[in-house]
mmCIF file of C-alpha atoms in Angstrom:
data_model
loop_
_atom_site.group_PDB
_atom_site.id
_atom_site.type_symbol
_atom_site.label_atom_id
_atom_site.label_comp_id
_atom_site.label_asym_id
_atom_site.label_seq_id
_atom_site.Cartn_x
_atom_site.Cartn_y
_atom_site.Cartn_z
ATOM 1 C CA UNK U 63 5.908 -31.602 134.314
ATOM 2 C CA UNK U 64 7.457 -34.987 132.881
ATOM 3 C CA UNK U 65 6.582 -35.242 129.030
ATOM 4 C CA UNK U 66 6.873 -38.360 127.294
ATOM 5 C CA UNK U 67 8.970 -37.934 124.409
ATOM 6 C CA UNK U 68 9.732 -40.489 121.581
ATOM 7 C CA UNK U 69 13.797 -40.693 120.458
ATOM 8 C CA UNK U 70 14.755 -41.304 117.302
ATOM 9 C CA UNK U 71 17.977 -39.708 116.454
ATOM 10 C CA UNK U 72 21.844 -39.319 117.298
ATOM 11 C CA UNK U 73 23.267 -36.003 117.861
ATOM 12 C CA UNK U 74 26.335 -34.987 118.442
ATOM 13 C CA UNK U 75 27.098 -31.998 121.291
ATOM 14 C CA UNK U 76 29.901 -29.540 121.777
ATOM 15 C CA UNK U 77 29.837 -27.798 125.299
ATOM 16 C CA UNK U 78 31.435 -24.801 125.640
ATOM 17 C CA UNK U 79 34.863 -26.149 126.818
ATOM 18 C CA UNK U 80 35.585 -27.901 123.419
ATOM 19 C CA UNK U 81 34.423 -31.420 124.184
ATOM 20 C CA UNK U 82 31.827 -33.295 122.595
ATOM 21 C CA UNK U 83 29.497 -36.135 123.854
ATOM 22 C CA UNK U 84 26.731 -37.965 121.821
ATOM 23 C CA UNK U 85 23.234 -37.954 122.627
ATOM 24 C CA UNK U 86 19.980 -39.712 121.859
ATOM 25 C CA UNK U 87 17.287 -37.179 121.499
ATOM 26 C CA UNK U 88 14.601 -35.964 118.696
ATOM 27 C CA UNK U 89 13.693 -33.258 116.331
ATOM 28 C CA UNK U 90 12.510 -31.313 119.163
ATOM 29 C CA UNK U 91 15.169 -31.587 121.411
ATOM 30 C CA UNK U 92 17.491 -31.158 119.017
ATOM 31 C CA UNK U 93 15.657 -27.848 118.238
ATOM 32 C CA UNK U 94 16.293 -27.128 121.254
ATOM 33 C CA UNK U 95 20.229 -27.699 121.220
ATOM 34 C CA UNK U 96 19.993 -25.898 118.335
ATOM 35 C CA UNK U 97 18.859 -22.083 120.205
ATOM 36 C CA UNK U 98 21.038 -23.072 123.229
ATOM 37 C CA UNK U 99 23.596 -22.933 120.422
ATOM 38 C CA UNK U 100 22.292 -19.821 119.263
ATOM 39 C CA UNK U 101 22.092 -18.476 122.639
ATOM 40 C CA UNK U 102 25.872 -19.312 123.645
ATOM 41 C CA UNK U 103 25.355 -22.132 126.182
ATOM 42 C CA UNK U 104 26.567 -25.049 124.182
ATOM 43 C CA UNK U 105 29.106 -24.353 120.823
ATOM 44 C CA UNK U 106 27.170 -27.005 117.920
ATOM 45 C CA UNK U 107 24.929 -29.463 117.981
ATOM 46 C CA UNK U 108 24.820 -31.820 114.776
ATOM 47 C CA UNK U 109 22.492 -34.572 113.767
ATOM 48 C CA UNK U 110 24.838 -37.566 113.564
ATOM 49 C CA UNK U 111 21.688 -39.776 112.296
ATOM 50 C CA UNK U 112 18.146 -40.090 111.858
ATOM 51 C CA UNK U 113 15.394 -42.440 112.373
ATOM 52 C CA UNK U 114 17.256 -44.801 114.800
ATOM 53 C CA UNK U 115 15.333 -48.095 115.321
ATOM 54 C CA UNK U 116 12.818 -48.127 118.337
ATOM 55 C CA UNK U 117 15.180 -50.447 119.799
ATOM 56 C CA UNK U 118 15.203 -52.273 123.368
ATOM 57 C CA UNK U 119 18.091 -50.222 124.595
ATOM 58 C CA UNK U 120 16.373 -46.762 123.157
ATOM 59 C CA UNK U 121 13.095 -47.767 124.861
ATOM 60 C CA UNK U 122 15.002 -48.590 128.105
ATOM 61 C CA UNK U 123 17.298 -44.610 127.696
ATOM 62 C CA UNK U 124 13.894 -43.177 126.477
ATOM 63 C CA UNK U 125 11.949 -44.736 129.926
ATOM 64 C CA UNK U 126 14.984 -43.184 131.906
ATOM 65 C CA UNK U 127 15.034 -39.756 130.405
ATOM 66 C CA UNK U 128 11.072 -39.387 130.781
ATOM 67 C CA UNK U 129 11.090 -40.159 134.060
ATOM 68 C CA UNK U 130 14.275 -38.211 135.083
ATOM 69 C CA UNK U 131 13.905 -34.918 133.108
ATOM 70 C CA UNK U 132 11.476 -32.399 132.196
ATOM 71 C CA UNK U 133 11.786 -31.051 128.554
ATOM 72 C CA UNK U 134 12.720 -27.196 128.201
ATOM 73 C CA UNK U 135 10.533 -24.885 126.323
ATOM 74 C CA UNK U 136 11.559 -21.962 124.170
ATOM 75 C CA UNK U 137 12.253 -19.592 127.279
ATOM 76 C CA UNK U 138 14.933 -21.580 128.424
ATOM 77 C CA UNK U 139 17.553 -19.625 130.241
ATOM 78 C CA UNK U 140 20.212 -22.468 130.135
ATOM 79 C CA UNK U 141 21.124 -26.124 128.369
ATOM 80 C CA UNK U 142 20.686 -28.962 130.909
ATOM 81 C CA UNK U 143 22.742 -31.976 129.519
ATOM 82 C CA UNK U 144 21.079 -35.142 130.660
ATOM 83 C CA UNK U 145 23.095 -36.897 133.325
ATOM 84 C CA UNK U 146 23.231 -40.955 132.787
ATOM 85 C CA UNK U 147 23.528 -43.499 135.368
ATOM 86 C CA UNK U 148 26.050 -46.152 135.004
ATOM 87 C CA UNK U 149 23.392 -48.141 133.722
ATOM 88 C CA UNK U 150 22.331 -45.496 131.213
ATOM 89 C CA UNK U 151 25.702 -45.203 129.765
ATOM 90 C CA UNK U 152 25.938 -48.879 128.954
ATOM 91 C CA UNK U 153 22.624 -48.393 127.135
ATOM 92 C CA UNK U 154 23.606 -45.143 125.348
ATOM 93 C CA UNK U 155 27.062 -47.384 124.359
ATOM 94 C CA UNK U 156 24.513 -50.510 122.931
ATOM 95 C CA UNK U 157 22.417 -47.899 120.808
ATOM 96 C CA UNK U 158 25.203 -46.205 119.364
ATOM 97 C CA UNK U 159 26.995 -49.612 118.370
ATOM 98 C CA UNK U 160 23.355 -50.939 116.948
ATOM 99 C CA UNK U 161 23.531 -47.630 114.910
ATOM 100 C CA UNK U 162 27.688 -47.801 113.996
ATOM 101 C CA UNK U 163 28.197 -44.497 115.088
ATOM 102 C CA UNK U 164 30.848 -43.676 117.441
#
């Protein structure tokens, strides 16, 4: 089932290889991150910032991600990294240069 989550915060991913991409996500998705750390799919997940503006370009990644992905629960068996669209990227780019991060 599609959930409609609200994202307000920058976080920062390492996958098990070593690399690292930036995400847009909330406290519950980054609790998330957080046990996939714990349960050895990804290597860290850090809160880059908090309470991002509820800007055009987070409503328009926020619209995408609802309607693209279902949110995990606790039983979660692996870490699904959200796969962006051309488009998407360009948007993820605009939020975290509206935010100077990155």
């Amino acid at each position: 089932m599609k959930s409609h989550e609200t994202l307000d915060l920058i976080e920062q991913i390492t996958r098990l290889d070593g690399t690292k991409y930036m995400e847009i996500s909330n406290m519950v998705q980054n609790g998330r991150a957080e046990l996939a750390a714990e349960r050895g799919f990804i290597k860290e997940v850090r809160i880059l910032q908090l309470n991002i503006p509820h800007s055009e370009h987070v409503i328009n990644y926020e619209n995408y991600i609802n309607e693209n992905f279902e949110m995990p629960d606790e039983s979660m068996d692996h870490f699904e990294e959200w796969t962006k669209t051309p488009e998407m990227e360009k948007e993820v780019a605009m939020i975290l240069k509206e935010n100077h991060v990155g």
